[in-house]
Coordinates of C-alpha atoms and ligand atoms in Angstrom, one line a residue:
M118 CA 37.2 -57.9 45.3
R119 CA 35.0 -56.4 48.1
K120 CA 37.4 -53.4 48.0
K121 CA 36.6 -53.0 44.2
V122 CA 32.7 -53.2 44.8
L123 CA 33.1 -50.6 47.5
W124 CA 35.0 -48.3 45.1
A125 CA 32.5 -48.7 42.5
L126 CA 29.6 -47.9 44.8
G127 CA 31.5 -44.9 45.9
L128 CA 31.8 -43.6 42.3
V129 CA 28.4 -44.6 41.2
T130 CA 27.2 -42.6 44.3
L131 CA 29.3 -39.4 43.8
A132 CA 28.3 -39.5 39.9
L133 CA 24.8 -39.0 41.1
V134 CA 25.3 -36.4 43.7
L135 CA 27.5 -34.7 40.9
V136 CA 24.9 -34.8 38.1
S137 CA 22.3 -33.1 40.1
C138 CA 24.3 -29.9 40.2
A139 CA 23.8 -27.2 37.5
P140 CA 25.8 -24.0 37.8
N141 CA 22.9 -21.9 36.5
A142 CA 19.7 -23.9 37.5
T143 CA 16.6 -21.7 36.4
Q144 CA 14.4 -24.1 38.6
S145 CA 15.9 -23.9 42.1
T146 CA 13.9 -23.6 45.1
L147 CA 16.5 -22.6 46.9
K148 CA 16.4 -19.0 45.4
P149 CA 13.0 -17.6 46.1
E150 CA 12.1 -14.4 44.1
G151 CA 8.8 -13.9 45.9
P152 CA 7.2 -13.6 49.4
Y153 CA 5.3 -16.7 49.1
A154 CA 8.1 -18.7 48.0
Q155 CA 10.3 -17.0 50.9
Q156 CA 8.0 -18.4 53.3
I157 CA 8.6 -21.7 52.0
Q158 CA 12.3 -21.0 52.1
T159 CA 12.0 -19.7 55.8
L160 CA 10.7 -22.9 56.8
F161 CA 12.9 -25.0 54.9
V162 CA 16.3 -23.5 56.2
P163 CA 15.9 -24.2 60.0
V164 CA 14.3 -27.6 59.4
F165 CA 17.0 -28.6 57.1
W166 CA 19.5 -27.7 59.9
I167 CA 17.7 -29.8 62.4
A168 CA 17.7 -32.7 59.9
V169 CA 21.2 -32.3 59.6
A170 CA 21.9 -32.4 63.4
V171 CA 20.0 -35.4 63.9
F172 CA 21.5 -37.2 60.9
V173 CA 25.3 -36.3 62.2
L174 CA 24.4 -37.3 65.7
V175 CA 22.6 -40.8 64.6
E176 CA 25.1 -41.5 61.6
G177 CA 28.1 -40.3 63.7
G178 CA 27.2 -42.5 66.7
I179 CA 26.9 -45.6 64.5
V180 CA 30.3 -45.0 62.8
F181 CA 31.8 -44.3 66.1
I182 CA 30.5 -47.4 67.7
S183 CA 31.1 -49.8 64.4
L184 CA 34.8 -48.7 64.7
R185 CA 35.1 -48.3 68.4
W186 CA 34.0 -51.9 69.1
R187 CA 34.5 -53.6 65.9
H188 CA 36.0 -57.1 65.7
R189 CA 39.8 -57.6 66.0
K190 CA 42.0 -60.0 64.9
G191 CA 42.8 -62.6 67.9
R192 CA 40.0 -61.5 70.1
D193 CA 37.8 -64.5 70.0
R194 CA 35.5 -64.1 73.0
T195 CA 31.8 -63.3 72.9
P196 CA 31.1 -59.6 74.1
P197 CA 28.8 -59.6 76.8
Q198 CA 25.2 -59.8 75.6
T199 CA 22.5 -57.3 76.9
H200 CA 19.0 -56.9 76.1
G201 CA 17.1 -53.8 76.4
N202 CA 18.0 -50.6 78.2
T203 CA 14.7 -48.7 79.3
R204 CA 16.5 -45.3 79.9
L205 CA 18.0 -45.2 76.2
E206 CA 14.8 -46.5 74.8
I207 CA 12.7 -44.0 76.6
G208 CA 15.2 -41.2 75.8
W209 CA 15.4 -41.9 71.9
T210 CA 11.3 -42.3 71.8
I211 CA 10.9 -39.2 73.3
A212 CA 13.7 -36.9 71.6
P213 CA 12.3 -37.6 68.3
A214 CA 8.9 -36.8 69.3
L215 CA 10.2 -33.4 70.9
V216 CA 12.0 -32.8 67.5
L217 CA 8.8 -33.2 65.3
A218 CA 6.6 -31.1 68.0
V219 CA 9.5 -28.2 67.6
V220 CA 9.5 -28.6 63.8
M221 CA 5.6 -29.0 63.6
V222 CA 5.0 -25.3 64.9
P223 CA 6.5 -23.2 62.1
T224 CA 5.3 -25.9 59.4
I225 CA 1.5 -25.6 60.4
A226 CA 1.9 -21.7 60.8
T227 CA 3.3 -21.7 57.3
I228 CA 0.7 -23.9 56.0
W229 CA -2.0 -21.7 57.3
S230 CA -0.4 -18.5 56.0
L231 CA 0.0 -19.9 52.4
A232 CA -3.6 -21.0 52.3
K233 CA -5.1 -17.7 53.5
A234 CA -7.6 -15.8 51.0
P235 CA -5.7 -13.6 48.6
P236 CA -5.6 -9.8 49.4
S237 CA -8.4 -8.1 47.8
N238 CA -6.1 -6.4 44.9
A239 CA -4.7 -9.9 43.8
L240 CA -5.0 -10.5 40.2
N241 CA -7.0 -13.6 39.4
V242 CA -5.9 -16.2 36.8
T243 CA -7.6 -19.6 36.1
V244 CA -4.7 -22.4 34.9
E245 CA -6.0 -25.2 32.8
G246 CA -3.6 -28.1 32.7
H247 CA -4.0 -29.7 29.2
Q248 CA -2.1 -32.6 27.8
W249 CA 0.5 -31.3 27.5
W250 CA 0.6 -27.6 28.0
W251 CA -0.8 -24.9 30.3
G252 CA -3.3 -22.4 29.4
F253 CA -3.9 -19.0 31.2
S254 CA -7.2 -17.2 31.5
Y255 CA -7.4 -13.6 33.2
T256 CA -10.5 -13.5 35.0
D257 CA -10.8 -10.2 36.4
A258 CA -13.5 -7.7 35.2
D259 CA -10.8 -5.3 34.0
M260 CA -9.0 -8.0 31.9
K261 CA -11.6 -8.4 29.3
T262 CA -10.6 -8.4 25.7
T263 CA -12.2 -6.1 23.3
Y264 CA -13.5 -8.7 21.0
G265 CA -15.6 -11.6 21.9
A266 CA -18.7 -11.6 23.9
D267 CA -16.7 -11.4 27.8
A268 CA -13.6 -13.0 26.5
P269 CA -10.7 -12.7 29.1
I270 CA -7.3 -12.3 28.0
T271 CA -5.8 -15.6 27.3
T272 CA -2.6 -17.1 26.8
G273 CA -0.8 -20.5 26.3
D274 CA 2.7 -21.7 27.8
V275 CA 3.4 -18.3 29.3
L276 CA 1.9 -16.5 32.3
V277 CA 2.6 -13.0 32.3
I278 CA 2.3 -11.3 35.7
P279 CA 3.0 -7.8 37.2
T280 CA 5.8 -7.5 39.7
G281 CA 4.6 -6.7 43.3
R282 CA 1.3 -7.8 43.2
T283 CA -0.1 -11.4 44.5
V284 CA -1.5 -13.5 42.0
Y285 CA -4.1 -16.0 42.8
L286 CA -4.3 -18.9 40.7
S287 CA -7.5 -21.4 40.3
L288 CA -6.0 -24.4 38.8
E289 CA -8.2 -27.0 36.6
S290 CA -7.6 -29.9 34.7
K291 CA -8.8 -29.8 31.1
G292 CA -8.5 -32.7 28.7
G293 CA -6.1 -32.7 25.4
A294 CA -8.8 -33.9 22.9
L295 CA -10.8 -32.0 20.4
N296 CA -14.5 -30.8 21.5
G297 CA -14.0 -32.2 25.0
G298 CA -13.6 -35.7 23.5
V299 CA -15.9 -38.7 23.0
A300 CA -15.6 -41.6 25.5
G301 CA -14.1 -44.8 23.9
V302 CA -13.3 -42.8 20.6
N303 CA -11.6 -39.7 21.4
P304 CA -11.2 -39.7 25.2
D305 CA -10.8 -36.3 26.9
F306 CA -7.4 -36.9 28.9
E307 CA -8.2 -35.3 32.0
V308 CA -5.5 -36.2 34.4
I309 CA -3.8 -35.0 37.4
H310 CA -0.9 -32.6 36.7
S311 CA 1.0 -30.6 39.4
F312 CA 1.8 -27.0 38.8
W313 CA 5.2 -25.7 40.0
I314 CA 7.3 -22.8 39.5
P315 CA 10.2 -23.5 42.2
Q316 CA 11.2 -19.9 42.4
L317 CA 7.8 -18.3 43.0
A318 CA 5.6 -20.9 44.6
G319 CA 5.2 -24.2 46.3
K320 CA 3.6 -27.2 44.2
Q321 CA -0.3 -27.6 43.7
D322 CA -1.8 -30.7 42.3
V323 CA -4.3 -30.1 39.4
V324 CA -7.1 -32.4 39.5
P325 CA -10.0 -33.4 37.3
G326 CA -13.3 -32.2 38.6
R327 CA -11.9 -29.9 41.3
T328 CA -10.5 -26.5 41.3
N329 CA -7.1 -25.8 43.5
H330 CA -5.4 -22.5 44.2
I331 CA -2.2 -21.3 45.0
L332 CA -0.9 -17.8 45.3
L333 CA 2.3 -16.2 44.1
Q334 CA 4.2 -13.3 43.6
A335 CA 7.3 -12.1 41.7
D336 CA 9.1 -9.3 43.5
H337 CA 11.3 -8.4 40.5
A338 CA 10.9 -8.4 36.7
G339 CA 12.2 -11.4 34.6
T340 CA 11.6 -14.9 33.2
Y341 CA 10.8 -17.6 35.7
Y342 CA 10.8 -21.3 34.6
G343 CA 8.0 -23.9 35.5
Q344 CA 7.1 -27.4 35.0
C345 CA 4.5 -30.0 35.8
A346 CA 5.6 -31.9 38.4
E347 CA 3.2 -35.1 38.3
F348 CA 3.5 -37.8 35.7
C349 CA 0.6 -37.3 33.3
G350 CA 1.4 -39.1 30.2
L351 CA 4.1 -39.3 27.4
Q352 CA 5.0 -35.5 27.2
H353 CA 5.0 -34.8 30.9
G354 CA 8.7 -33.8 30.8
K355 CA 7.9 -31.3 28.3
M356 CA 5.2 -29.8 29.9
K357 CA 6.9 -27.0 30.9
F358 CA 5.7 -23.1 31.1
R359 CA 7.3 -19.8 31.8
V360 CA 6.0 -17.0 34.0
I361 CA 7.2 -13.5 32.9
A362 CA 6.9 -11.0 35.6
L363 CA 6.8 -7.1 34.1
T364 CA 7.4 -3.8 35.9
P365 CA 3.8 -2.1 36.6
S366 CA 4.5 0.2 33.3
D367 CA 5.1 -2.9 31.1
W368 CA 2.4 -5.0 32.6
D369 CA 0.0 -2.0 31.7
A370 CA 1.3 -2.0 27.9
W371 CA 1.0 -5.7 27.9
V372 CA -2.6 -5.8 28.9
A373 CA -3.5 -3.2 26.6
N374 CA -2.1 -5.2 23.8
Q375 CA -3.5 -8.3 24.7
K376 CA -7.1 -6.7 24.7
L377 CA -6.7 -6.3 21.0
P378 CA -7.7 -8.8 18.4
G379 CA -4.9 -10.6 16.5
A380 CA -3.6 -8.7 13.7
T381 CA -5.3 -9.3 9.9
P382 CA -2.3 -8.9 7.5
T383 CA -4.0 -7.7 4.2
D384 CA -1.5 -9.1 1.6
G385 CA 1.7 -11.0 1.0
L386 CA 2.6 -14.3 2.6
A387 CA 0.8 -13.5 6.1
K388 CA -2.2 -12.9 4.2
Q389 CA -2.1 -16.2 2.5
G390 CA -1.2 -17.9 6.1
M391 CA -4.0 -16.3 7.6
D392 CA -6.5 -17.6 4.7
A393 CA -5.3 -21.2 5.1
F394 CA -5.3 -20.9 8.8
I395 CA -9.1 -19.7 9.0
G396 CA -10.0 -22.0 6.1
G397 CA -8.3 -24.7 7.1
S398 CA -8.5 -27.2 10.1
C399 CA -6.3 -25.1 12.5
I400 CA -9.6 -23.4 13.9
A401 CA -10.9 -26.5 15.1
C402 CA -8.4 -26.2 18.2
H403 CA -6.9 -22.8 18.0
A404 CA -8.4 -19.3 18.7
V405 CA -7.1 -15.8 17.1
G406 CA -9.2 -13.1 18.7
G407 CA -11.3 -10.9 16.4
T408 CA -11.6 -13.7 13.8
T409 CA -13.7 -17.1 13.3
A410 CA -11.1 -19.0 15.1
A411 CA -12.2 -20.0 18.4
G412 CA -11.2 -23.4 19.2
T413 CA -10.1 -24.3 22.8
A414 CA -8.4 -27.5 22.5
G415 CA -5.1 -26.0 21.7
P416 CA -3.3 -22.8 22.8
D417 CA -4.9 -19.3 22.1
L418 CA -2.8 -17.9 19.5
T419 CA -4.1 -14.2 19.4
H420 CA -0.4 -12.9 20.3
F421 CA 1.6 -15.9 19.5
F422 CA 4.5 -13.7 18.3
A423 CA 4.4 -11.2 21.2
D424 CA 7.7 -10.5 22.8
T425 CA 6.3 -11.9 26.2
H426 CA 5.4 -15.1 24.5
S427 CA 8.7 -16.7 24.2
C428 CA 8.0 -20.3 23.9
F429 CA 5.4 -22.8 22.4
A430 CA 4.1 -26.2 22.3
G431 CA 4.9 -27.1 26.0
C432 CA 7.8 -24.4 26.1
D433 CA 10.4 -26.6 24.6
W434 CA 11.0 -24.5 21.8
D435 CA 11.6 -20.7 21.4
T436 CA 8.8 -18.9 19.6
K437 CA 11.4 -16.9 17.7
D438 CA 13.1 -19.9 16.3
E439 CA 11.7 -20.4 12.9
A440 CA 13.4 -23.8 12.2
A441 CA 11.6 -25.2 15.3
L442 CA 8.4 -23.5 14.2
R443 CA 8.7 -25.2 11.0
A444 CA 9.5 -28.7 12.3
W445 CA 6.5 -28.2 14.5
L446 CA 4.2 -27.5 11.8
H447 CA 5.6 -30.2 9.5
D448 CA 5.1 -32.9 11.8
P449 CA 3.9 -32.1 15.8
N450 CA 4.5 -35.7 16.7
A451 CA 8.0 -36.1 15.3
V452 CA 9.1 -33.3 17.7
K453 CA 6.8 -33.7 20.4
L454 CA 5.6 -37.7 20.7
G455 CA 2.0 -37.9 21.7
S456 CA 1.1 -34.4 20.7
K457 CA -2.7 -34.0 20.0
M458 CA -1.9 -31.7 17.1
P459 CA -2.2 -33.9 14.3
N460 CA 0.0 -33.9 11.3
Y461 CA -1.8 -32.3 8.4
H462 CA 0.8 -33.2 5.8
L463 CA 1.5 -29.3 5.0
T464 CA 3.8 -28.5 2.1
D465 CA 6.9 -26.2 2.5
D466 CA 4.9 -23.3 0.9
E467 CA 1.9 -23.7 3.3
I468 CA 4.4 -23.8 6.0
T469 CA 6.1 -20.7 5.0
A470 CA 3.1 -18.8 4.6
L471 CA 1.6 -20.0 8.0
V472 CA 4.7 -19.0 9.7
A473 CA 4.4 -15.5 8.3
Y474 CA 0.7 -15.3 9.7
L475 CA 1.8 -16.7 13.2
E476 CA 4.8 -14.0 13.2
S477 CA 2.3 -11.2 12.4
L478 CA 0.5 -12.0 15.7
K479 CA 2.0 -9.7 18.0
Ligands
CUA234 CU1 1.0 -32.4 33.2 CU2 3.0 -33.8 34.0

């Protein structure tokens, strides 16, 4: 009986270890892709091996002693009882203190280094944590759009950055409700999130009422996957985002395009979709640069269908997946439970027109 229980426990442990493996993990802190993430890795590796040495010594000692002096059949005398051993106790008080003191030196150095003021050429981006999606505003003077007064380039779900340049993020929590919310009726869900892109930086909490900061940089062009790392409500698990790092020339082209207003289709389905969008309820929450749509409760859709904007609605769906987009417009709550986007009971024809409009916003 006891053997069976031990076997079962062993198998459960093995299963738990195995399910944590993924051959193509996109969110591994062990594969840093920029200098800030590398600093964390550089600290992690030696601390990990020190911890391994401590584990092997302590667990090895326990296993050795348990086996070497275990109870044996036919031996019925009680072993000699001892109480206390001053030399041992001083030893195992000082040894861990020394280990911690050694680990503390690089740890504090890394914390200070990561908390340094950003270099003067850093790209400044304000990150807004909503329920449940991330918004990004590029606040530098040279990142203003050509439309609107003082309007910064703004994206939802995807943060686009240039390679090889430090990005200084200012993290703020924003509610998920319309017009800032009304207490007791339509509360503004400003809650704590945690902003995390494992391959580019550590985690940073996003706390209502204050602004936190974090530095990141990507060395290579590519897509990096991020996720909210603190439980923040129903769709916490799908509060994902992506960081798209572009080479400097691709970055310049991206910036130039983002500064332009959204497309204004003049005929066909896309025109119908635009009329429905501007004339309907969409503009209460969404903005499209250059139009009267200027809502801020939902993601900015000015360049919704740009190639860099690869995902939407908390990044659980690909922008180019038209079926997903249709399902989303059909009933947001059916695909993302708790979504603040209401079901407008759109007809198939209305959805077809809206999709055509969204697909024109490149
Ligand atoms: Cu936002 Cu979890």
